[in-house]
XYZ file of C-alpha atoms in Angstrom:
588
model
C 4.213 -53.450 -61.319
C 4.582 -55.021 -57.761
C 5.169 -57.807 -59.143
C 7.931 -56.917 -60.775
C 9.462 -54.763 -57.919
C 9.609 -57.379 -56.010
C 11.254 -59.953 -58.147
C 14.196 -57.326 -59.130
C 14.290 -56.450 -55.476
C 17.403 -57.775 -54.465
C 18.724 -56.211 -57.692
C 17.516 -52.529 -57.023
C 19.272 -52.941 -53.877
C 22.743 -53.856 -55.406
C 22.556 -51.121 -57.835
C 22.113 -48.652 -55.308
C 24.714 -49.893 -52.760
C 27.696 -50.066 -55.699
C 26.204 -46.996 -56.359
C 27.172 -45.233 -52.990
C 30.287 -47.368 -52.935
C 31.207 -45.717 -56.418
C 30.512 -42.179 -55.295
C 32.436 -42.737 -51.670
C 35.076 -44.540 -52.534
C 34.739 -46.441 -49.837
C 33.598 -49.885 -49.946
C 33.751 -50.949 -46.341
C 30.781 -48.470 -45.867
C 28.013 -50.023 -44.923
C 25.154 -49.704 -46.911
C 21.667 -50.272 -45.715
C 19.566 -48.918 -49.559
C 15.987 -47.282 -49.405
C 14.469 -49.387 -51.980
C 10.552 -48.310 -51.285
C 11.823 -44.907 -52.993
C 12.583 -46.890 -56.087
C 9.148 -47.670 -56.827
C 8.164 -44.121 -56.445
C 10.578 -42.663 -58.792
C 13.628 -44.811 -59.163
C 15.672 -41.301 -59.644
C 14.749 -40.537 -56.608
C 16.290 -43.908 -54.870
C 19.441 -43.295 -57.258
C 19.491 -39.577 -56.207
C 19.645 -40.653 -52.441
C 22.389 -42.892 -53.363
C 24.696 -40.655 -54.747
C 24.407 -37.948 -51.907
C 24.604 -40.623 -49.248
C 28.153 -41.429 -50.784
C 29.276 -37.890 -51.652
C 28.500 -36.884 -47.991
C 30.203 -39.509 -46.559
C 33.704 -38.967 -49.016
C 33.324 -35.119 -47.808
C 32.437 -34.939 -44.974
C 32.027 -36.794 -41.387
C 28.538 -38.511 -41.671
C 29.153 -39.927 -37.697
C 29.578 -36.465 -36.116
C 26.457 -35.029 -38.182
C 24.358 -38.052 -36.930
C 25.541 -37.588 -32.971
C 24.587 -33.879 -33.467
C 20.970 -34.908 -34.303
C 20.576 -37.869 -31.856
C 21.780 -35.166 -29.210
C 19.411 -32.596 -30.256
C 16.800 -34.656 -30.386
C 17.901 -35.946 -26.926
C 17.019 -32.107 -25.832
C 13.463 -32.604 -27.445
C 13.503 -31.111 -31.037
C 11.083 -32.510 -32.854
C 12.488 -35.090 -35.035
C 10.718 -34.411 -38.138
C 11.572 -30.393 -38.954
C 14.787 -31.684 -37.528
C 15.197 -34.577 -40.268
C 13.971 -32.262 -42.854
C 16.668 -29.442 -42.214
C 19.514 -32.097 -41.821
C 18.426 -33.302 -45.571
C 18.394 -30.331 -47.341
C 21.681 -28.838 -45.303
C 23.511 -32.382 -46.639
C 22.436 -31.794 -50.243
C 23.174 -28.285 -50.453
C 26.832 -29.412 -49.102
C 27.384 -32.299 -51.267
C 25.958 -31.432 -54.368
C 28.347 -28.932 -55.760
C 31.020 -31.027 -54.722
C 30.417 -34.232 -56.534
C 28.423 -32.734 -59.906
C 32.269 -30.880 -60.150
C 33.609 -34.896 -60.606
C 30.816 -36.429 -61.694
C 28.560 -34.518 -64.202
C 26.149 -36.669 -65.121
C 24.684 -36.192 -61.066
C 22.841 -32.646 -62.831
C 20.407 -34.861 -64.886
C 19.921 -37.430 -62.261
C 19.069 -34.705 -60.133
C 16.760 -33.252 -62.070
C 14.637 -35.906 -62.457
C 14.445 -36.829 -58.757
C 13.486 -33.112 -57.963
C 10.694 -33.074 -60.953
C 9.834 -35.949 -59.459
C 9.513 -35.051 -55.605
C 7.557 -32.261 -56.750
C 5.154 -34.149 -58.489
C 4.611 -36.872 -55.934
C 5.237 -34.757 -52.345
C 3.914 -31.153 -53.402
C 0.928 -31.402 -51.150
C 2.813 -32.450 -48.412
C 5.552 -30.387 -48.309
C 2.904 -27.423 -48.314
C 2.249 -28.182 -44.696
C 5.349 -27.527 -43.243
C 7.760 -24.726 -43.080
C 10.690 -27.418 -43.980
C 8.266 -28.196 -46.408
C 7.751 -25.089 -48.467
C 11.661 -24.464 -48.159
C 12.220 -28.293 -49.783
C 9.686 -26.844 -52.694
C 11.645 -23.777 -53.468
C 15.109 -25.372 -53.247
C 13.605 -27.822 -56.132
C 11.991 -24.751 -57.674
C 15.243 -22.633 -58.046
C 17.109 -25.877 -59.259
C 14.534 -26.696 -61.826
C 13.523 -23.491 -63.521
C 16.106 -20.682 -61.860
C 13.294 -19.300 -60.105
C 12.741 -20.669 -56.707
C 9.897 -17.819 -55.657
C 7.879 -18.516 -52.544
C 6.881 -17.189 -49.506
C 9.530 -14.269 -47.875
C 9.738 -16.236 -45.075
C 11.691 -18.331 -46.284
C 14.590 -16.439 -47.815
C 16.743 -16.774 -44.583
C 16.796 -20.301 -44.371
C 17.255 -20.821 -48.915
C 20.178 -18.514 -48.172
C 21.852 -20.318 -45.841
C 21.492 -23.361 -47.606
C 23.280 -21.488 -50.595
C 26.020 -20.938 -48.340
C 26.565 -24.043 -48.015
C 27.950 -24.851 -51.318
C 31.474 -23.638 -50.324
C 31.695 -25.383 -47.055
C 34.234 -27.970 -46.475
C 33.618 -28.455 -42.566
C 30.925 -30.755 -41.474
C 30.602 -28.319 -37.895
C 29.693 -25.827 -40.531
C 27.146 -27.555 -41.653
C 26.095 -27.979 -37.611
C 25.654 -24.781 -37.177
C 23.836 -23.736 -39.974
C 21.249 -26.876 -39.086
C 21.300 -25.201 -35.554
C 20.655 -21.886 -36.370
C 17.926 -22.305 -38.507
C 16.081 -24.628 -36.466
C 16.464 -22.367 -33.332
C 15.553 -19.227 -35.269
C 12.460 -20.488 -37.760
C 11.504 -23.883 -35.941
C 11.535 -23.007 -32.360
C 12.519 -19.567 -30.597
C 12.649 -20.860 -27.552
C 14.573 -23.809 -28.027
C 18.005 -22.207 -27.050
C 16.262 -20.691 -23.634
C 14.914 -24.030 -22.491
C 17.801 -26.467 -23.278
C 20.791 -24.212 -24.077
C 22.860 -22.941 -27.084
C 24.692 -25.240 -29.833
C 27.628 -25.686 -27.361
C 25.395 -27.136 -24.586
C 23.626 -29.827 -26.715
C 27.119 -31.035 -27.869
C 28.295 -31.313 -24.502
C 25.735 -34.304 -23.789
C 27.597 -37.539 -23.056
C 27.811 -40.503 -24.736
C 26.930 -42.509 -21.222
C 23.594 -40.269 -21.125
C 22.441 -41.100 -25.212
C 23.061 -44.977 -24.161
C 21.776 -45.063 -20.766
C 25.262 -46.340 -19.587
C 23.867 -45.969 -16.236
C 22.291 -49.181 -16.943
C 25.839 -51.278 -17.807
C 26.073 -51.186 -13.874
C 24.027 -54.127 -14.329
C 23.322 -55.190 -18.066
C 25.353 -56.245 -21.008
C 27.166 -53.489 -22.043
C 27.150 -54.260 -26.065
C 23.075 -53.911 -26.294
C 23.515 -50.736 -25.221
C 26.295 -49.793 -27.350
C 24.365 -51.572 -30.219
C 21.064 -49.763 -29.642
C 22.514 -46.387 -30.164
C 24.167 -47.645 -33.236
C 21.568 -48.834 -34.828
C 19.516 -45.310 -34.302
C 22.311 -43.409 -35.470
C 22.040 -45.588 -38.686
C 19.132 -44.968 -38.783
C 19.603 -41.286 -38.714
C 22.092 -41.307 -41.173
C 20.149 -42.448 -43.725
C 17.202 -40.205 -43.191
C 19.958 -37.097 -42.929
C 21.019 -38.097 -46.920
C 17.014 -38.318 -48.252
C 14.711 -35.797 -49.298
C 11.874 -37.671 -48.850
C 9.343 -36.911 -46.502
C 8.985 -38.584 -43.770
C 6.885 -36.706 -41.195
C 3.253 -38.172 -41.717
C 4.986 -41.604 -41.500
C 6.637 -40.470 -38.326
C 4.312 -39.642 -36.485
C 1.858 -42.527 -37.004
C 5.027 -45.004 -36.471
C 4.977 -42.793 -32.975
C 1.930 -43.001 -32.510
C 1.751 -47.124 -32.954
C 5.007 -47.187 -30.864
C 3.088 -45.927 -28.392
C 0.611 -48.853 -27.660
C 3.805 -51.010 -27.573
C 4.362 -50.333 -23.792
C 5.367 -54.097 -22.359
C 8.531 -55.173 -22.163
C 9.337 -59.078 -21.720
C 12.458 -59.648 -19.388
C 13.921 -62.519 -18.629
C 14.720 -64.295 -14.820
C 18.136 -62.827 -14.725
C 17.768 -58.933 -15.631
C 14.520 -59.379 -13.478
C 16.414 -60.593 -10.072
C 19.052 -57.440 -10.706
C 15.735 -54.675 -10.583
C 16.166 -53.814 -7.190
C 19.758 -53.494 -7.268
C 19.352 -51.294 -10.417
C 16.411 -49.195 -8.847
C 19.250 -48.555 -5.427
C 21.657 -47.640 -8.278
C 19.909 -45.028 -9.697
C 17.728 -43.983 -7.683
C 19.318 -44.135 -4.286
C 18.652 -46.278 -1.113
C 15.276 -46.583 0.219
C 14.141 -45.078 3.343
C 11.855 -47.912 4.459
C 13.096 -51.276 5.627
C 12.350 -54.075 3.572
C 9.332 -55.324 6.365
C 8.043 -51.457 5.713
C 8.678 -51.765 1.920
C 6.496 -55.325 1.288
C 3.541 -54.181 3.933
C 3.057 -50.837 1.761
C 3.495 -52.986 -1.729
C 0.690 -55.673 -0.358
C -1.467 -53.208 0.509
C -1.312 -50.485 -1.984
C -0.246 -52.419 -5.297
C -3.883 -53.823 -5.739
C -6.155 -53.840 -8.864
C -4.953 -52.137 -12.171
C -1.095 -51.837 -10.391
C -1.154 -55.598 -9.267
C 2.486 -56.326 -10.785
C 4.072 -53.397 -9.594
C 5.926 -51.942 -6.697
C 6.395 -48.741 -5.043
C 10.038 -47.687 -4.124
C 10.595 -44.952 -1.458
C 13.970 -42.736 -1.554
C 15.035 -39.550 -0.604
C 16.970 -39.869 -3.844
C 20.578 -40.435 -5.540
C 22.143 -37.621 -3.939
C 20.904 -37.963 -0.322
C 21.565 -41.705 -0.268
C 23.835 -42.977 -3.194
C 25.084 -46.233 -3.114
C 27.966 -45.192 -5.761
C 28.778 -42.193 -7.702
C 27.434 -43.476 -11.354
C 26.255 -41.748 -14.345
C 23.158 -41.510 -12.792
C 24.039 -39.880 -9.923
C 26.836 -37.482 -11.597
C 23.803 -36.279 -13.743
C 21.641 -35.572 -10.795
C 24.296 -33.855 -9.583
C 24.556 -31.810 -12.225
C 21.268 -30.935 -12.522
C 20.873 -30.237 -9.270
C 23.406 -27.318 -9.485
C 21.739 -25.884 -12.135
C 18.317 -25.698 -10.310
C 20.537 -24.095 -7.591
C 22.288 -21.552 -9.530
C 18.504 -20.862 -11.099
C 17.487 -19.825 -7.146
C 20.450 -17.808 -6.645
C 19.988 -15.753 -10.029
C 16.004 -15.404 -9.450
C 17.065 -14.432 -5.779
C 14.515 -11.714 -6.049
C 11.759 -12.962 -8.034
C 12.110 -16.090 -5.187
C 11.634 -13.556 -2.509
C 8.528 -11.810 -3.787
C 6.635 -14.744 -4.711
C 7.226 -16.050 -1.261
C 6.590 -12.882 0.412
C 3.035 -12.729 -1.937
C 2.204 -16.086 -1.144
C 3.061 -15.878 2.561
C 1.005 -12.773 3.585
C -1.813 -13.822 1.449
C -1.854 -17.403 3.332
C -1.078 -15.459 6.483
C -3.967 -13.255 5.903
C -6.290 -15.863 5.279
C -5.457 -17.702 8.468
C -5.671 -14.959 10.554
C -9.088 -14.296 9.165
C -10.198 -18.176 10.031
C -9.164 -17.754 13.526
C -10.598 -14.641 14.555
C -12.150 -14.548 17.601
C -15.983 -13.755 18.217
C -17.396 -12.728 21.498
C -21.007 -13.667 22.414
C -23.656 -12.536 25.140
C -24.170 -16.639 26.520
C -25.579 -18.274 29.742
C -22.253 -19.909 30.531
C -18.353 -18.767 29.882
C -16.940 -15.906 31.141
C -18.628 -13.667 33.969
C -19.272 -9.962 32.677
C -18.410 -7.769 35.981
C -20.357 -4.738 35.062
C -23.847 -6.751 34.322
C -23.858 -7.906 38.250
C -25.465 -4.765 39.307
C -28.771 -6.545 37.450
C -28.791 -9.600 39.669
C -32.073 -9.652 42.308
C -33.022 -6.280 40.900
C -34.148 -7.213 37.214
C -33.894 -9.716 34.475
C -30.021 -10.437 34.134
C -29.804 -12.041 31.070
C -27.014 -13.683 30.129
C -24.653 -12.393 32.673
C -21.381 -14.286 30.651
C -19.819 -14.437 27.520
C -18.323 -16.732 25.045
C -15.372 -16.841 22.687
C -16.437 -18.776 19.489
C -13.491 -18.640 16.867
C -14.487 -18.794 12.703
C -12.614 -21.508 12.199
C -10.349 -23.693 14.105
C -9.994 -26.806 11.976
C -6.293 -27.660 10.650
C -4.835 -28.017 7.323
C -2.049 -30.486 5.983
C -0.510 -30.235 2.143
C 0.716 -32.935 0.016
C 2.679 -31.781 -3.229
C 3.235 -34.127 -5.605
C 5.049 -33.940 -8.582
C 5.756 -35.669 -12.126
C 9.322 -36.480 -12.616
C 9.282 -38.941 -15.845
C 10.939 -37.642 -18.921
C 8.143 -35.506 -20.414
C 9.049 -33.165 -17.460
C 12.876 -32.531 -18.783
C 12.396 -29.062 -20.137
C 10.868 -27.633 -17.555
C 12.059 -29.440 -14.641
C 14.769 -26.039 -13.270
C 11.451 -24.642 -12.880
C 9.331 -27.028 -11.551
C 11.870 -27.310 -8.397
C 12.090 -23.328 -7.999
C 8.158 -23.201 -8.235
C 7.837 -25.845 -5.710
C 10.693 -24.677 -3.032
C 8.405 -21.165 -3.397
C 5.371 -22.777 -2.310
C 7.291 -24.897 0.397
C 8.634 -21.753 1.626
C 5.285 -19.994 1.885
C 3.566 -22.656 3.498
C 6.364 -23.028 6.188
C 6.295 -19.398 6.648
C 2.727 -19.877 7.817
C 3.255 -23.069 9.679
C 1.032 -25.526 7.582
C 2.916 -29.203 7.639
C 3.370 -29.796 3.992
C 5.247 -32.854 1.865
C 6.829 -32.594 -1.490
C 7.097 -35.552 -3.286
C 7.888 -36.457 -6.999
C 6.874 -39.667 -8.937
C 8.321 -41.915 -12.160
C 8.163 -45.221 -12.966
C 10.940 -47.453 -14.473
C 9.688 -51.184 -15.402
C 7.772 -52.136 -12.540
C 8.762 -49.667 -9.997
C 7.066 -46.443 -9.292
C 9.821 -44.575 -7.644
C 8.212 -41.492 -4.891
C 11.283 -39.680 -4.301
C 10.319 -37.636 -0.808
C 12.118 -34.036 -0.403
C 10.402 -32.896 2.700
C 8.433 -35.024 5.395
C 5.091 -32.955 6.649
C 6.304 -31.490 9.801
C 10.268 -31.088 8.786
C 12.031 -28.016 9.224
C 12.015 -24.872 6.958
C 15.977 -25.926 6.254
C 14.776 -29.016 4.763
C 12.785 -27.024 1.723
C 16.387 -26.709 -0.388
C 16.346 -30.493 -1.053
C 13.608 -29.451 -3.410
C 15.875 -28.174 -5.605
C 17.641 -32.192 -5.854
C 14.352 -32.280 -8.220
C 15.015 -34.536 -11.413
C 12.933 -36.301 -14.291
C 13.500 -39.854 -15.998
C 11.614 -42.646 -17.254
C 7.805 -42.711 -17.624
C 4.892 -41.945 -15.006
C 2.236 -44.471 -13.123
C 0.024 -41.618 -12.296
C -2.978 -43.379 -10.177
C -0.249 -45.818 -7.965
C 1.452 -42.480 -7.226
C -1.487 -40.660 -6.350
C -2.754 -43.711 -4.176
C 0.489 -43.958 -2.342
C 0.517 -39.539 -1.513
C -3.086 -40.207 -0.730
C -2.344 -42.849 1.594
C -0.314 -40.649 3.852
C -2.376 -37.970 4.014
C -5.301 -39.738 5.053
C -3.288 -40.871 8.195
C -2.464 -37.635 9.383
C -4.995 -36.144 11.803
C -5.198 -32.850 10.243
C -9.121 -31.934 9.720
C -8.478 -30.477 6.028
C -6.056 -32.440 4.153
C -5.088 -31.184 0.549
C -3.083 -32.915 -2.458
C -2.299 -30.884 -4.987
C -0.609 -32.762 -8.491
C 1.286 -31.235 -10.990
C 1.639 -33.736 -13.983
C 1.140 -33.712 -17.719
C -2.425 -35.262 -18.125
C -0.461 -37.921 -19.757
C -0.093 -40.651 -17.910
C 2.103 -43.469 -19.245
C 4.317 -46.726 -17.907
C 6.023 -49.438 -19.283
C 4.586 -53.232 -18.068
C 7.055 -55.371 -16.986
C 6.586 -58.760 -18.044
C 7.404 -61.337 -14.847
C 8.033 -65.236 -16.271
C 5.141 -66.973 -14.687
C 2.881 -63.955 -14.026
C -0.043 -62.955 -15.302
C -0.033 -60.480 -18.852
C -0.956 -56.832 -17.294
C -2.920 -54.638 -19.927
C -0.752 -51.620 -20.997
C -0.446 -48.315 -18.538
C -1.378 -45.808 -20.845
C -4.332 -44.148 -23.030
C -7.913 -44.457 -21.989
C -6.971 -46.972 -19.611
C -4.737 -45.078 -17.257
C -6.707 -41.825 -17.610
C -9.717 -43.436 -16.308
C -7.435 -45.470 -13.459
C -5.930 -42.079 -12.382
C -9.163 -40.049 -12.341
C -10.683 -43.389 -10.050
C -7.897 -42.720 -7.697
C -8.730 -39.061 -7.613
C -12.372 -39.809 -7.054
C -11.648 -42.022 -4.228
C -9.616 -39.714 -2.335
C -12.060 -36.828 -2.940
C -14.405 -38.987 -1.621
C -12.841 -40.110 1.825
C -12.545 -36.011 2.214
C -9.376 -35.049 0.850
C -9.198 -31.932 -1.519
C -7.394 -32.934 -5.106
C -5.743 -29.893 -7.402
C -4.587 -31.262 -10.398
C -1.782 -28.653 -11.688
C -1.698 -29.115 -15.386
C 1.656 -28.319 -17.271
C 1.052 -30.504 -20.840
C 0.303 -30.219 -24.265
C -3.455 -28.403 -25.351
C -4.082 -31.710 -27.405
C -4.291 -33.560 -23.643
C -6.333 -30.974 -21.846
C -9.589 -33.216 -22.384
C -7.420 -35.974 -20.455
C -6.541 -33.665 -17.785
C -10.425 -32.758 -17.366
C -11.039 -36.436 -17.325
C -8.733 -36.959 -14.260
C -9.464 -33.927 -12.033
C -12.955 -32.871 -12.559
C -13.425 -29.115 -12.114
C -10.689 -29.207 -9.415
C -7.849 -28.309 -12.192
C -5.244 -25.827 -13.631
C -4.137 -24.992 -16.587
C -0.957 -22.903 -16.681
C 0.707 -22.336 -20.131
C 3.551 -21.259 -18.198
C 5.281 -23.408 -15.663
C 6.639 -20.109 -13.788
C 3.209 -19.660 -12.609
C 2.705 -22.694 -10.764
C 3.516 -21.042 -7.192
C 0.387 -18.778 -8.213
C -2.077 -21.331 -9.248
C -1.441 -22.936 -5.769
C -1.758 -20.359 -3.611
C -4.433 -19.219 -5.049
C -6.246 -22.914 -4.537
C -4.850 -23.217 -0.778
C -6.197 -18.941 0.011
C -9.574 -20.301 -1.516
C -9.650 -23.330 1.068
C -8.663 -21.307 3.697
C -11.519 -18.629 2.934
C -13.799 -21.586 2.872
């Protein structure tokens, strides 16, 4: 049998691309045939073939693919995505192309007996799933039963069957998915309008054309929205395979460059990042010193970011921009939920430090003379004729906030800015020098964008809201660069608190003539972030890890912070978890 699949291989695949050519009537299409369906059920393969061609004679293929690239851009998750997109395009197409070509009902029929008996199991796991089953169900036998559940999303699919508009088809794919495959997808990243609105420049990184060849850029995109193209017009399932092609992806974290894109790094890092604060002298003595060990090959960039020191108004920065806005407008509309919280946080830090410095009086053989205990001098024992002040506490505290700003921080990251200008408020309230700082890592550059130095003033908190995510996340360089700092200040009690994902993650940047560095991310960076944690703990400086990820990498976040961590389901309560930490320290 594989054998002979192989050997007619190159046949299969004609048959199936004159195949969609026939349908389309269009034979500059460009046809890139699943053939590993064919030995499955070869109606199937031809099944595929036929929709992929009707959809593309009825309706705009391109603008359907853009719409999925762009929601996944947002972070739907690819596979209920795929699977919605699949059955939306054969409910569309179908009606339309059995009406010319009969002969498509029996084909049919056979690939949907067939899907049934090969994928039933599987599709029982999933919502999209269970919908795929009674789509083939109702087809097959007029009776496509199943759960109630489902009845909103089989109806809209029948509604489909009239449509001659591929934005119809859009919305319908949008709906569902917002209403059965995540409720709160529309009040993280916006409504269908928004996710249209994303620019090409932002899907292709155009940022990057600054400096690179334009066409791979151009061609990468392409190639994915091929890709998703040809998913969008199968109803196979794909999901397990997804997620262990993910999964494998993820180990493939070094990236080979050569001499030329290598010398234009820095210039892209200004770019995009904005200027540096340090000179370049500054710059190398921080690298040599801190970029030791498991971070050998890398660098550390300071900035106070794109929009406090561009060096031109790019994508990048016109992004930042934007996103910056919005993380203003959020303050102004939470104006009173922003007040409370710092008002809560304020007197309960205020309270605590008035309670460390209260003052204790003693009976003592030195200090301050009592007046009214001279009377007992010559005439019997004085005792201790003075007294002392001795205050509970007079030792000083300094913060360090530091923040994760790679890409898995993109839904959230409004809210990570307002949480953190709440406790920057709070703390300057109460007079306690503080630093925010945020952290990401592109190639070999772990980029600490600074928002407020440690004694700046209270006007300086709003750059907070400049707050913005990209790229991945060096977690232990970033936490031995904040620690660095704070262990220079002369502050008795010095306190870092992290907010990250427990995730920690970076791509390798292969140097010609360097050494191969093991991959950032797994195990191996776990372990290297929770030895930077240990060493700082250990020199005397208090570590909060702030924990804002996924359940499945809680045991990761234990592994990095000890006892000393927090896990909030909710981002919004991130101003909480750290004042509650800092009142505890105080209390101490």
């Amino acid at each position: 049998m594989d054998y002979d699949f192989e050997e007619h291989k190159a046949e299969i695949e004609n048959r199936i691309r004159n195949l969609m050519w026939t349908v389309s009537g269009d034979y500059s299409l460009d046809v890139k045939p699943d053939v590993a369906s064919f030995e499955k059920s070869k109606y199937i393969s031809l099944y595929d073939a036929i929709k992929q061609g009707a959809f593309a004679r009825y309706f705009d293929a391109d603008l359907l693919a853009m719409y999925v690239v762009k929601k996944l851009y947002y972070g739907a998750e690819e596979a209920p995505l795929m699977s919605l997109a699949q059955l939306c395009v054969d409910a569309a197409a179908y009606p339309k192309i059995v009406k010319e070509r009969p002969g498509v009902e029996q084909v049919r029929r056979k690939a949907f007996d067939a899907m049934l008996d090969h994928d039933y199991h599987r599709m029982t796991q999933s919502y999209t799933g269970r919908v795929k089953i009674a789509v083939l169900r109702d087809f097959l036998y007029q009776n496509g039963g199943g759960e109630k559940n489902i009845t909103f999303t089989t109806e809209r699919l029948q509604e489909l069957a009239k449509s001659t508009d591929t934005m119809e088809i859009i919305r319908t794919i949008d709906e569902i998915y917002n209403t059965k495959l995540d409720a709160t997808f529309e009040q993280k990243h916006g409504d269908l309008e928004h996710v249209l609105a994303v620019e090409l420049e932002e899907l292709a990184e155009a940022n990057w054309q600054d400096l690179f060849k334009e066409e791979m850029y151009e061609s990468m995109l392409e190639e994915y929205m091929e890709d998703i193209s040809r998913k969008m017009t199968s109803l196979e399932e794909h999901g397990t395979e997804e997620k262990e092609k993910k999964k494998n992806s993820s180990k493939k974290s070094i990236l080979v460059l050569d001499q030329e894109a290598i010398d234009k790094m820095q210039s892209y890092i200004e770019l995009n990042f904005g200027r540096s604060y340090l000179n370049e002298i500054e710059s190398k003595r921080l690298n040599h010193r801190l970029c030791q060990g498991a971070h050998a090959d890398c660098s550390l960039y300071y900035t106070e970011g794109i929009l406090e020191n561009p060096v031109l108004s790019n994508a990048q920065y016109v992004n930042a921009k934007r996103q910056a806005e919005f993380n203003r407008k959020l303050c102004r509309t939470s104006k009173n939920m922003v007040k409370r919280n710092v008002d809560i946080l304020t007197a309960n830090l205020r309270r605590s430090l008035v309670i460390r410095m209260e003052k204790d009086e003693i009976p003592s053989e030195f200090g301050t003379i009592v007046p009214f205990r001279l009377w007992k001098v010559g005439r019997t024992d004085p005792g201790k004729m003075f007294t002392r002040v001795i205050r509970q506490n007079n030792s000083e505290f300094v913060v360090d906030i530091l923040m994760d700003a790679s890409g898995s921080q993109r839904d959230r990251q409004s809210q990570v800015a307002l949480q953190a200008f709440i406790i920057s408020e709070a703390l300057s309230n109460v007079g306690i020098p503080h630093r925010v700082m945020s952290f990401c890592s592109f190639w070999d550059y772990t980029v600490m964008q600074r928002f407020r130095e440690y004694d700046a003033p209270k006007s300086e908190n709003r750059r907070i809201l400049n707050y913005t995510t990209s790229s991945n996340n060096r977690d232990g360089l970033a936490i031995r660069a904040a620690g660095d700092s704070l262990l220079q200040r002369e502050e008795e009690n010095r306190i870092l608190i992290v907010l990250s994902d427990g995730r920690p993650n970076d791509v390798i940047v292969n140097r010609p003539g360097s050494r191969n560095p093991r991959s950032y991310c797994g195990d191996y960076a776990v372990m290297d972030t929770a030895l930077e944690v240990r060493k700082l703990r250990n020199d005397g400086v208090f570590v909060l890890g702030v924990f804002a990820g996924l359940e499945e990498d809680l045991e990761a976040e234990k592994k990095i912070f000890g006892k000393d961590f927090a896990y909030i389901h909710d981002i919004r309560n991130f101003s909480n978890v750290v004042g509650q930490y800092l009142q505890r320290l105080l209390d101490w």
